[in-house]
Amino acid sequence: MLVRLLLMAVCLVVSIGGVQASDAIVENGDFESARDDRPVGWEVLGPGVSVKPFVSVGWNRIETVFNAAEYKVVRIYLGIRGGTGTIWFDNVHVGESYEFAPLKIVNRSFEEGDGKTLIGWGQDGTGDRTFRDTSVWRRFPGQSGSGASARVTSTDGKTSQIWQDVPIVGLGQSPVDYVVPVVGSRGEPNMNYVVRSNWRAEDLNGEVDVEVYGVEADGQLGRALPNKPLVSKFPPKQFGKSVAELSLPALGETGLSQRIELSTADRNRPLRVSAQVRVSRLSQGSVALSVEHGTKSESTLVKKITRADGRWQELSVNFVPDDVDTRIAIHVKATDWGSTSGDHGPAALMYVDNVTIGPATITPMPKRLEWLPLDESFSIPENLSISVKGESGAVAASGIRLFSESLKKKTGTVVVTKDALGADEPGVELVVAPEDGMQRKPESYTLRVSRDRVTILSADGRGALYGLLTLAELIYKTPSGENIFLAADIDDAPDISFRGMHAMGDQRRMDRYARLRYNAIVIEQDYFHLDNPENRRGLEELFAYCRGLGIEPIPQLQSFGHAGAFLRIDPNTVEGMEVVDEKVVLVGTKPVALAHPNVIRTETTDIRI
């Protein structure tokens, strides 16, 4: 069986929780072992495959947080700590968070200056230690051109840094040349601030360094302000010293492959192979993680990459083992140069690290998931019977509909609903709010898949919906071509009772939100023309459809801060400002219309002449 995953965005992987560990081991999955710059234990499938130091694999991001204490001005240092080599810095940001506007940084992207001059920045070090560099043309994924970065070099292990004094200012005290955005920095002492910068290294034998000092009112340097790294989804320590680089010098395909030895235990349960990848360059093409079983092959296309993404992503594939040899592979293919043609760079460039095999996972991950032996899995027939007992309703019916659609799409199987299953009849038994005296958490369910029967016990309609959607995640095709529900024992319940989001009203999207286990949607629609029968009927149908999916619709009404709908109905309801000293021209005893005619006239805001 060949399972292939083509991925463009970050693939969210939830922790495994209490499921069984795997005995399968990927040799040199972290690429720390190399011979002649090739990864040990891996078969090279094309050109441009090598092992590189992690710090030299392109642009990285460093983020640290500090407290400004009593200081109104701080000094930010960026450089090399206790080592030799070269680091480039770019796009420096200092602010409270992503939500608030950054503080004023002069020449934050180092586009101003020439040669060894960095306008707005101080430089510690002499000679060629620090200068503005325009030779690093491949600055960020998909971006070409000259550009500029600050280059910091140390050849003797001594400190080499650039620095800038940054005022901690409020909105009312911003410098004249600072354009204050709608959402701005509050800029107050005794608050936490984030220093963020892109950086890349060359032959670095040391660490990237960020230091923050307070600056006294007289301009003298104050005390050091401790800073600590922000938690990252992919912290550098997770990668070790080396990663695999796959660089295509021309259009074509390259990759890595490795045969995996599976224990007897691993061959009798579903597994998951995962890899962390970073696609730094790819105009048109694809990145794939695959699993192969001998000469049997089957391919499932998930997503296609159409452009580069400089973030680390996790690719993962669930698979059912076979009795023959298992082989995993990572491919990158470039089919067109796109905008990169003529810039002398590779057709595709990606990095791979941390290839592992473990127990299979499903998304969202249930609170408890126990994989049972594969030989206990349920063989899916051409016609699958489902019986529903208990408090069935619109939400449970929606669960059957969504499940039926998924099953039909993946296997071609047709669902047949029945009042009850025969004693020996294989099928799915759904019991909603069973009268067994047990106290169940709202929206919870228990799912058990065995060789002859699938049983779902749910606390209510939403629990039935979620149990059926989880069952749809257990549909797999074995290497022999048989469609099965993976044998499993699952208990699940929501962590929080309200799981809502804001969305435009669209029935086509509501099914997806239900699959993601949302139970509330804030919907922005036209609620100001309910006297229009067609508009009212459309909204009533949308709300009924949401409730049929266990999603409570919450109407969002525009207020005076976002009043387009109001103004289209009656422009005179707009918020206004007092117009002072506007001249009124009289023709006889009648005034000519004012320049601002939409005037609300009250006792407190009268028109005074």
Coordinates of C-alpha atoms in Angstrom, one line a residue:
M1 CA 0.0 0.0 0.0
L2 CA 1.2 3.5 -0.8
V3 CA -0.2 6.3 1.3
R4 CA 0.9 9.7 0.0
L5 CA 0.5 13.1 1.7
L6 CA 0.9 16.2 -0.3
L7 CA 0.8 19.2 2.0
M8 CA 0.9 23.0 1.7
A9 CA -0.1 24.2 5.1
V10 CA 0.8 23.2 8.6
C11 CA -0.6 19.8 9.5
L12 CA -2.0 20.0 13.0
V13 CA -1.1 16.9 15.0
V14 CA -2.6 16.3 18.5
S15 CA -0.7 14.5 21.3
I16 CA -1.2 10.7 21.4
G17 CA -2.2 10.6 25.1
G18 CA -2.5 7.1 26.5
V19 CA -2.2 5.0 23.4
Q20 CA 0.4 2.3 23.1
A21 CA 4.0 3.0 22.3
S22 CA 5.6 1.7 19.1
D23 CA 8.6 -0.5 18.8
A24 CA 9.4 0.7 15.2
I25 CA 12.5 2.8 14.9
V26 CA 13.6 4.9 12.0
E27 CA 17.4 4.6 11.6
N28 CA 19.0 8.1 11.8
G29 CA 15.6 9.8 11.7
D30 CA 17.1 12.9 13.2
F31 CA 19.9 12.9 10.5
E32 CA 22.7 13.4 13.1
S33 CA 24.8 10.7 11.3
A34 CA 26.3 11.4 7.9
R35 CA 28.9 9.9 5.6
D36 CA 30.3 12.0 2.8
D37 CA 27.5 14.5 3.6
R38 CA 24.9 11.8 2.9
P39 CA 22.5 10.6 5.6
V40 CA 23.4 7.2 7.0
G41 CA 20.7 4.6 6.8
W42 CA 18.8 6.3 4.0
E43 CA 18.6 5.5 0.3
V44 CA 19.1 8.6 -1.8
L45 CA 16.5 8.8 -4.6
G46 CA 17.9 11.7 -6.7
P47 CA 20.3 14.6 -6.8
G48 CA 20.9 17.3 -4.2
V49 CA 20.5 15.3 -1.0
S50 CA 22.9 16.1 1.8
V51 CA 23.1 16.7 5.5
K52 CA 23.4 20.3 6.7
P53 CA 23.9 22.0 10.1
F54 CA 20.5 23.1 11.5
V55 CA 21.6 26.7 12.0
S56 CA 22.4 27.1 8.3
V57 CA 19.1 25.9 6.8
G58 CA 17.8 29.4 6.0
W59 CA 16.0 32.0 7.9
N60 CA 14.9 31.3 11.5
R61 CA 13.0 33.4 14.0
I62 CA 14.1 34.2 17.5
E63 CA 11.6 35.5 20.0
T64 CA 12.3 36.5 23.6
V65 CA 10.3 38.3 26.2
F66 CA 11.5 40.9 28.8
N67 CA 9.9 43.2 31.4
A68 CA 10.7 46.9 30.9
A69 CA 10.7 47.5 34.7
E70 CA 10.9 51.2 35.5
Y71 CA 12.6 52.2 32.3
K72 CA 11.0 54.3 29.6
V73 CA 13.8 53.5 27.1
V74 CA 15.5 50.2 26.6
R75 CA 18.5 49.1 24.6
I76 CA 18.2 46.0 22.4
Y77 CA 21.4 44.1 21.5
L78 CA 21.5 41.4 18.7
G79 CA 24.7 39.5 18.1
I80 CA 26.9 36.4 18.6
R81 CA 27.5 35.0 22.0
G82 CA 30.7 33.1 22.9
G83 CA 31.7 31.8 19.5
T84 CA 32.7 32.5 15.9
G85 CA 30.9 32.7 12.6
T86 CA 28.4 34.9 10.9
I87 CA 24.7 35.8 11.6
W88 CA 22.4 37.9 9.5
F89 CA 19.5 39.8 11.2
D90 CA 16.4 41.2 9.6
N91 CA 12.9 42.5 10.4
V92 CA 13.4 43.4 14.0
H93 CA 10.2 43.9 16.0
V94 CA 9.7 45.0 19.6
G95 CA 6.2 45.1 21.0
E96 CA 3.7 43.8 23.5
S97 CA 2.4 41.1 21.2
Y98 CA 1.2 40.4 17.6
E99 CA -2.1 42.1 18.5
F100 CA -0.5 45.5 19.5
A101 CA 1.5 47.7 17.1
P102 CA 5.3 47.5 17.4
L103 CA 7.3 50.1 19.1
K104 CA 9.3 52.5 16.9
I105 CA 12.4 50.7 15.4
V106 CA 14.6 52.8 13.1
N107 CA 15.7 50.9 10.0
R108 CA 14.2 47.7 11.3
S109 CA 14.8 45.8 8.0
F110 CA 18.2 47.4 7.4
E111 CA 17.3 48.8 4.0
E112 CA 18.9 52.1 4.8
G113 CA 22.7 52.5 4.8
D114 CA 25.5 51.5 2.6
G115 CA 28.7 49.4 3.0
K116 CA 29.4 49.2 6.7
T117 CA 26.8 51.8 7.7
L118 CA 23.6 50.7 9.5
I119 CA 21.5 53.9 9.9
G120 CA 19.9 54.0 13.3
W121 CA 22.0 51.2 14.8
G122 CA 25.0 51.2 17.0
Q123 CA 27.8 48.7 16.4
D124 CA 30.0 47.0 18.9
G125 CA 33.1 45.5 17.4
T126 CA 35.7 46.8 15.0
G127 CA 36.9 46.0 11.5
D128 CA 34.6 43.8 9.5
R129 CA 32.6 42.5 12.4
T130 CA 29.3 44.3 11.6
F131 CA 28.0 45.7 8.4
R132 CA 25.0 46.0 6.1
D133 CA 25.0 43.1 3.6
T134 CA 23.0 43.1 0.3
S135 CA 24.4 39.8 -1.0
V136 CA 21.9 37.5 0.7
W137 CA 19.3 37.7 -2.1
R138 CA 17.3 34.7 -1.0
R139 CA 16.0 36.3 2.2
F140 CA 12.6 34.6 2.6
P141 CA 10.7 31.8 0.9
G142 CA 9.5 32.8 -2.5
Q143 CA 11.2 36.3 -2.4
S144 CA 14.0 37.2 -4.7
G145 CA 15.8 40.5 -5.4
S146 CA 18.6 42.4 -3.7
G147 CA 17.3 43.3 -0.2
A148 CA 19.6 44.0 2.7
S149 CA 20.3 42.5 6.1
A150 CA 22.6 43.3 9.0
R151 CA 25.6 40.9 9.1
V152 CA 27.4 40.3 12.4
T153 CA 30.7 38.4 12.3
S154 CA 33.1 37.2 15.0
T155 CA 36.4 35.6 14.2
D156 CA 38.0 35.5 17.6
G157 CA 35.1 34.6 20.0
K158 CA 34.7 38.2 21.2
T159 CA 31.3 39.8 21.4
S160 CA 30.0 41.3 18.2
Q161 CA 26.6 43.1 18.3
I162 CA 24.4 45.7 16.9
W163 CA 22.1 47.7 19.1
Q164 CA 19.4 50.4 19.2
D165 CA 17.7 52.4 22.0
V166 CA 13.9 51.9 21.8
P167 CA 11.5 54.3 23.6
I168 CA 8.7 52.7 25.6
V169 CA 6.0 55.3 24.6
G170 CA 2.2 55.5 24.8
L171 CA -0.1 56.5 22.0
G172 CA -0.2 60.1 23.1
Q173 CA 3.6 60.4 23.2
S174 CA 4.5 58.8 19.9
P175 CA 7.3 60.4 17.8
V176 CA 6.1 62.7 15.1
D177 CA 7.3 60.4 12.3
Y178 CA 5.5 57.4 13.8
V179 CA 2.1 56.7 12.3
V180 CA -0.1 55.3 15.0
P181 CA -2.3 52.5 13.8
V182 CA -5.9 51.8 14.9
V183 CA -4.7 49.1 17.4
G184 CA -1.5 50.5 19.0
S185 CA 1.0 49.8 21.6
R186 CA 0.0 50.9 25.1
G187 CA 3.7 51.5 25.7
E188 CA 4.0 51.5 29.5
P189 CA 6.8 50.6 31.9
N190 CA 6.6 47.5 34.0
M191 CA 5.1 45.6 31.1
N192 CA 6.3 42.5 29.2
Y193 CA 7.6 43.1 25.7
V194 CA 8.7 40.8 22.9
V195 CA 11.8 41.1 20.9
R196 CA 11.4 39.3 17.6
S197 CA 13.9 39.0 14.7
N198 CA 14.6 36.9 11.7
W199 CA 18.1 35.5 11.5
R200 CA 20.2 33.1 9.6
A201 CA 23.7 31.7 10.3
E202 CA 26.8 30.8 8.3
D203 CA 29.5 28.5 9.8
L204 CA 28.3 29.5 13.3
N205 CA 30.1 28.0 16.2
G206 CA 28.2 29.8 19.0
E207 CA 24.7 31.1 19.7
V208 CA 22.5 33.9 18.5
D209 CA 22.4 36.4 21.3
V210 CA 19.6 38.8 22.4
E211 CA 20.2 41.2 25.4
V212 CA 18.1 44.0 26.8
Y213 CA 19.3 46.8 29.1
G214 CA 17.4 49.7 30.6
V215 CA 18.5 53.3 29.6
E216 CA 18.5 55.9 32.3
A217 CA 16.9 59.4 31.9
D218 CA 20.4 60.9 31.3
G219 CA 21.1 58.4 28.5
Q220 CA 23.5 56.2 30.5
L221 CA 23.1 52.5 30.3
G222 CA 21.2 51.0 33.2
R223 CA 20.9 47.4 34.4
A224 CA 20.4 44.3 32.3
L225 CA 16.8 43.2 32.0
P226 CA 16.5 39.4 32.1
N227 CA 14.8 37.9 29.0
K228 CA 13.6 34.4 28.2
P229 CA 12.7 32.7 25.0
L230 CA 9.1 32.4 24.0
V231 CA 7.8 28.8 23.7
S232 CA 7.9 27.8 20.1
K233 CA 6.0 24.9 18.5
F234 CA 9.3 23.7 17.0
P235 CA 12.1 24.9 19.4
P236 CA 15.6 24.6 18.1
K237 CA 16.5 22.0 20.7
Q238 CA 14.0 19.7 19.0
F239 CA 16.2 19.5 15.9
G240 CA 19.7 18.7 17.2
K241 CA 22.7 19.7 15.1
S242 CA 21.8 18.4 11.6
V243 CA 18.9 18.2 9.1
A244 CA 18.6 16.7 5.7
E245 CA 18.6 19.1 2.7
L246 CA 16.8 18.2 -0.5
S247 CA 17.8 20.6 -3.2
L248 CA 16.7 20.2 -6.8
P249 CA 19.2 22.0 -9.2
A250 CA 16.7 21.7 -12.0
L251 CA 13.1 20.5 -12.7
G252 CA 12.5 16.9 -11.6
E253 CA 12.2 14.9 -8.4
T254 CA 14.5 13.8 -5.6
G255 CA 14.0 12.3 -2.2
L256 CA 14.9 9.8 0.6
S257 CA 13.7 6.3 1.3
Q258 CA 14.3 3.8 4.1
R259 CA 13.1 0.2 4.8
I260 CA 11.5 -0.2 8.3
E261 CA 11.5 -3.3 10.3
L262 CA 8.3 -3.8 12.3
S263 CA 7.9 -6.0 15.3
T264 CA 5.1 -8.6 15.5
A265 CA 3.2 -6.2 17.8
D266 CA 3.5 -3.3 15.4
R267 CA 2.3 -5.4 12.5
N268 CA -1.0 -5.9 14.3
R269 CA -2.0 -2.3 15.0
P270 CA -2.4 1.0 13.0
L271 CA 0.7 3.2 12.9
R272 CA 1.7 6.7 12.0
V273 CA 4.8 8.0 10.3
S274 CA 5.6 11.7 10.7
A275 CA 8.3 14.1 9.6
Q276 CA 9.1 17.7 10.1
V277 CA 9.7 19.6 6.9
R278 CA 10.6 23.1 5.9
V279 CA 9.9 24.1 2.3
S280 CA 12.1 27.1 1.6
R281 CA 11.8 27.2 -2.2
L282 CA 9.1 25.7 -4.5
S283 CA 7.3 27.6 -7.2
Q284 CA 5.3 24.7 -8.6
G285 CA 5.5 21.1 -7.5
S286 CA 4.8 18.9 -4.5
V287 CA 6.2 17.5 -1.3
A288 CA 5.2 14.0 -0.3
L289 CA 5.5 11.6 2.6
S290 CA 4.7 8.0 1.6
V291 CA 4.5 4.5 3.0
E292 CA 5.0 1.5 0.7
H293 CA 4.4 -2.2 1.3
G294 CA 6.3 -4.5 -1.1
T295 CA 4.9 -4.5 -4.6
K296 CA 1.4 -3.5 -3.4
S297 CA 0.6 0.1 -3.9
E298 CA -2.2 2.5 -3.3
S299 CA -2.0 6.3 -3.3
T300 CA -4.1 8.9 -1.6
L301 CA -3.6 12.5 -2.7
V302 CA -4.3 14.8 0.2
K303 CA -2.9 18.2 -0.7
K304 CA -0.6 19.8 -3.3
I305 CA 2.0 22.4 -2.5
T306 CA 1.9 25.4 -4.8
R307 CA 4.3 27.7 -3.1
A308 CA 7.1 27.7 -0.5
D309 CA 6.5 28.2 3.2
G310 CA 9.4 28.9 5.5
R311 CA 7.8 27.5 8.6
W312 CA 8.5 24.1 9.9
Q313 CA 5.5 21.8 9.2
E314 CA 4.6 18.3 10.4
L315 CA 3.6 15.8 7.7
S316 CA 2.0 12.7 9.0
V317 CA 0.4 9.6 7.5
N318 CA -1.6 6.9 9.3
F319 CA -1.2 3.4 7.8
V320 CA -2.1 -0.2 8.3
P321 CA 0.9 -2.5 8.3
D322 CA 1.3 -5.6 6.1
D323 CA 3.2 -8.8 6.4
V324 CA 5.8 -7.7 3.8
D325 CA 8.5 -5.1 4.1
T326 CA 7.5 -1.5 4.9
R327 CA 9.3 1.4 3.3
I328 CA 8.9 5.1 4.0
A329 CA 9.9 7.8 1.6
I330 CA 10.0 11.6 1.3
H331 CA 9.9 13.2 -2.1
V332 CA 10.1 16.7 -3.5
K333 CA 9.1 17.4 -7.1
A334 CA 9.5 20.6 -9.1
T335 CA 7.4 20.9 -12.2
D336 CA 7.9 24.6 -13.1
W337 CA 10.4 27.3 -12.3
G338 CA 7.7 30.0 -12.0
S339 CA 9.0 33.4 -10.9
T340 CA 12.4 31.9 -9.7
S341 CA 13.6 31.3 -13.3
G342 CA 16.8 33.0 -14.0
D343 CA 17.9 33.8 -10.5
H344 CA 20.4 30.9 -10.4
G345 CA 18.7 29.3 -7.3
P346 CA 17.5 25.7 -7.1
A347 CA 14.1 24.7 -8.6
A348 CA 13.1 23.4 -5.1
L349 CA 14.7 23.5 -1.7
M350 CA 13.4 21.8 1.5
Y351 CA 14.7 20.4 4.8
V352 CA 13.6 17.3 6.7
D353 CA 14.2 16.3 10.3
N354 CA 12.7 14.1 13.1
V355 CA 11.2 11.2 11.0
T356 CA 9.5 8.9 13.5
I357 CA 7.0 6.1 13.6
G358 CA 4.4 5.7 16.4
P359 CA 0.8 4.7 17.1
A360 CA -1.8 6.1 14.7
T361 CA -3.7 9.2 15.7
I362 CA -7.1 10.8 14.7
T363 CA -8.2 14.4 14.7
P364 CA -9.6 15.7 17.0
M365 CA -7.9 13.3 19.4
P366 CA -10.4 11.6 21.8
K367 CA -9.8 11.7 25.5
R368 CA -9.2 8.0 25.5
L369 CA -8.1 5.9 22.5
E370 CA -7.1 2.3 22.7
W371 CA -6.2 0.6 19.5
L372 CA -7.3 -3.1 19.4
P373 CA -5.6 -5.8 17.4
L374 CA -6.0 -5.3 13.6
D375 CA -7.6 -8.8 13.2
E376 CA -10.5 -7.5 15.4
S377 CA -11.3 -4.7 12.8
F378 CA -14.8 -4.5 11.2
S379 CA -14.9 -5.5 7.6
I380 CA -17.1 -2.9 5.7
P381 CA -19.7 -4.5 3.4
E382 CA -21.1 -2.9 0.2
N383 CA -24.3 -2.0 2.2
L384 CA -23.8 -1.0 5.9
S385 CA -26.8 -1.2 8.2
I386 CA -27.2 1.4 11.0
S387 CA -29.8 1.1 13.7
V388 CA -30.8 4.1 15.9
K389 CA -32.3 3.7 19.4
G390 CA -33.3 6.2 22.0
E391 CA -33.8 10.0 21.6
S392 CA -33.0 10.3 18.0
G393 CA -33.5 13.8 16.4
A394 CA -32.2 16.2 13.8
V395 CA -28.7 16.3 15.2
A396 CA -28.3 12.5 15.2
A397 CA -29.8 12.4 11.7
S398 CA -27.2 14.9 10.5
G399 CA -24.5 12.7 12.0
I400 CA -25.8 9.8 9.9
R401 CA -25.8 12.0 6.8
L402 CA -22.2 13.3 7.3
F403 CA -21.0 9.8 8.1
S404 CA -22.8 8.3 5.1
E405 CA -21.2 10.9 2.8
S406 CA -17.7 10.2 4.1
L407 CA -18.2 6.4 3.9
K408 CA -19.6 6.6 0.3
K409 CA -16.7 8.9 -0.8
K410 CA -14.0 6.7 0.7
T411 CA -15.3 3.2 0.0
G412 CA -18.4 3.4 -2.2
T413 CA -20.4 1.7 0.6
V414 CA -24.1 2.7 1.0
V415 CA -25.7 3.2 4.4
V416 CA -29.0 1.6 5.2
T417 CA -30.9 2.7 8.3
K418 CA -32.9 0.1 10.3
D419 CA -34.9 0.0 13.5
A420 CA -32.8 -2.8 14.8
L421 CA -30.0 -5.1 13.8
G422 CA -30.4 -8.9 13.8
A423 CA -28.6 -10.9 16.5
D424 CA -25.8 -11.9 14.1
E425 CA -26.1 -9.1 11.6
P426 CA -22.9 -6.9 11.3
G427 CA -23.5 -3.2 11.4
V428 CA -23.5 0.0 13.5
E429 CA -25.6 0.3 16.5
L430 CA -26.2 3.9 17.7
V431 CA -27.9 4.4 21.0
V432 CA -28.7 8.0 22.0
A433 CA -29.2 8.8 25.7
P434 CA -29.4 5.1 26.8
E435 CA -31.6 4.4 29.8
D436 CA -29.0 2.5 31.7
G437 CA -28.8 4.8 34.8
M438 CA -25.3 6.1 34.0
Q439 CA -24.5 9.8 34.3
R440 CA -22.9 11.0 31.1
K441 CA -21.3 14.3 30.3
P442 CA -23.2 16.3 27.7
E443 CA -22.0 15.8 24.2
S444 CA -20.0 12.7 25.2
Y445 CA -19.9 9.3 23.5
T446 CA -18.4 5.8 23.8
L447 CA -17.3 4.1 20.6
R448 CA -16.4 0.4 20.3
V449 CA -15.3 -1.2 17.0
S450 CA -15.1 -5.0 17.0
R451 CA -15.1 -7.7 14.3
D452 CA -18.8 -8.1 14.1
R453 CA -20.4 -4.9 15.5
V454 CA -19.8 -1.2 15.9
T455 CA -21.5 0.3 19.0
I456 CA -21.9 4.0 19.8
L457 CA -23.4 5.1 23.1
S458 CA -24.0 8.8 23.3
A459 CA -25.3 11.2 26.0
D460 CA -27.3 13.2 23.5
G461 CA -27.7 14.1 19.8
R462 CA -24.4 16.0 19.7
G463 CA -22.6 13.0 21.2
A464 CA -24.1 10.8 18.5
L465 CA -23.0 13.2 15.8
Y466 CA -19.4 13.3 17.2
G467 CA -19.3 9.5 17.6
L468 CA -20.3 9.0 14.0
L469 CA -17.7 11.6 12.8
T470 CA -15.0 9.8 14.8
L471 CA -16.1 6.5 13.2
A472 CA -15.5 8.1 9.8
E473 CA -11.9 8.7 10.9
L474 CA -11.4 5.0 11.4
I475 CA -12.1 4.1 7.8
Y476 CA -9.0 2.5 6.2
K477 CA -8.0 0.3 3.3
T478 CA -5.7 -2.6 4.1
P479 CA -2.8 -3.5 1.8
S480 CA -4.9 -6.3 0.4
G481 CA -7.6 -3.7 -0.6
E482 CA -10.2 -4.5 2.0
N483 CA -12.1 -1.5 3.6
I484 CA -12.3 -1.7 7.4
F485 CA -13.1 0.3 10.5
L486 CA -10.0 0.0 12.6
A487 CA -10.6 -1.9 15.8
A488 CA -10.6 0.6 18.7
D489 CA -12.2 1.4 22.1
I490 CA -12.8 5.2 22.5
D491 CA -14.3 7.5 25.1
D492 CA -14.6 11.2 24.4
A493 CA -16.2 14.3 25.8
P494 CA -15.5 18.0 25.2
D495 CA -13.1 19.9 27.4
I496 CA -15.2 23.1 27.2
S497 CA -19.0 23.4 26.8
F498 CA -18.9 26.5 24.5
R499 CA -16.9 26.0 21.3
G500 CA -17.7 28.9 19.0
M501 CA -16.3 31.0 16.2
H502 CA -17.3 33.9 14.0
A503 CA -18.2 33.1 10.4
M504 CA -20.3 34.4 7.5
G505 CA -23.5 32.4 7.1
D506 CA -22.9 29.7 4.5
Q507 CA -24.5 26.2 4.7
R508 CA -21.7 24.7 2.7
R509 CA -19.3 25.6 5.5
M510 CA -21.5 24.5 8.4
D511 CA -20.8 20.8 7.7
R512 CA -17.1 21.4 8.1
Y513 CA -17.6 23.3 11.3
A514 CA -19.6 20.4 12.7
R515 CA -16.8 18.0 11.8
L516 CA -14.4 20.2 13.8
R517 CA -16.8 19.9 16.8
Y518 CA -18.0 23.5 17.0
N519 CA -21.3 24.0 18.7
A520 CA -21.8 27.7 18.3
I521 CA -21.3 30.1 15.4
V522 CA -21.6 33.9 15.5
I523 CA -23.1 34.7 12.1
E524 CA -23.0 38.1 10.5
Q525 CA -25.9 38.5 8.1
D526 CA -28.6 41.0 7.0
Y527 CA -30.9 41.1 9.9
F528 CA -32.2 44.5 9.0
H529 CA -34.6 43.4 6.3
L530 CA -36.6 40.7 8.0
D531 CA -39.7 42.2 6.5
N532 CA -38.4 40.9 3.1
P533 CA -40.0 37.4 2.9
E534 CA -37.1 36.0 0.8
N535 CA -34.4 37.3 3.1
R536 CA -36.3 36.1 6.2
R537 CA -36.8 32.6 4.7
G538 CA -33.1 32.3 3.9
L539 CA -32.1 33.2 7.5
E540 CA -34.7 30.8 9.0
E541 CA -33.4 28.0 6.8
L542 CA -29.7 28.8 7.7
F543 CA -30.5 28.8 11.4
A544 CA -32.5 25.6 11.2
Y545 CA -29.6 23.9 9.3
C546 CA -27.1 25.0 12.0
R547 CA -29.3 23.7 14.8
G548 CA -29.6 20.4 12.9
L549 CA -25.9 20.1 13.1
G550 CA -25.8 20.8 16.9
I551 CA -24.5 24.3 16.2
E552 CA -26.3 27.2 17.9
P553 CA -26.4 30.3 15.6
I554 CA -25.7 33.6 17.3
P555 CA -26.8 36.7 15.2
Q556 CA -24.3 39.5 15.1
L557 CA -25.9 42.9 14.8
Q558 CA -23.9 45.9 13.6
S559 CA -23.4 48.7 16.0
F560 CA -22.4 52.4 15.4
G561 CA -18.8 51.4 15.2
H562 CA -19.5 49.2 12.2
A563 CA -22.7 50.7 10.8
G564 CA -22.8 50.0 7.1
A565 CA -26.2 48.3 7.3
F566 CA -27.7 51.2 9.4
L567 CA -26.5 53.9 7.0
R568 CA -27.9 52.1 3.9
I569 CA -31.3 52.2 5.6
D570 CA -31.1 55.7 7.1
P571 CA -28.0 57.9 6.8
N572 CA -29.3 60.2 9.5
T573 CA -28.5 57.5 12.2
V574 CA -24.7 57.9 11.6
E575 CA -22.5 59.0 14.5
G576 CA -21.5 62.6 14.1
M577 CA -19.1 65.3 15.3
E578 CA -20.0 68.8 16.3
V579 CA -19.4 71.2 13.5
V580 CA -18.1 74.5 15.0
D581 CA -18.3 77.9 13.4
E582 CA -19.9 76.8 10.1
K583 CA -21.4 79.9 8.5
V584 CA -25.2 79.9 7.8
V585 CA -26.2 81.8 4.7
L586 CA -29.7 83.3 4.7
V587 CA -31.7 84.1 1.6
G588 CA -34.3 86.4 3.1
T589 CA -35.3 84.6 6.3
K590 CA -34.5 81.1 4.9
P591 CA -31.1 79.4 5.5
V592 CA -29.2 77.8 2.7
A593 CA -28.5 74.1 3.3
L594 CA -25.5 73.5 5.5
A595 CA -22.4 71.8 4.1
H596 CA -23.2 69.0 6.6
P597 CA -26.9 68.7 6.3
N598 CA -27.5 65.5 8.4
V599 CA -27.8 67.3 11.7
I600 CA -29.4 65.9 14.8
R601 CA -31.0 68.9 16.5
T602 CA -31.7 68.6 20.3
E603 CA -31.8 70.9 23.3
T604 CA -28.1 70.1 24.0
T605 CA -26.9 70.3 20.4
D606 CA -29.0 73.1 18.9
I607 CA -28.0 75.1 15.9
R608 CA -26.5 78.3 17.1
I609 CA -26.1 81.4 14.8

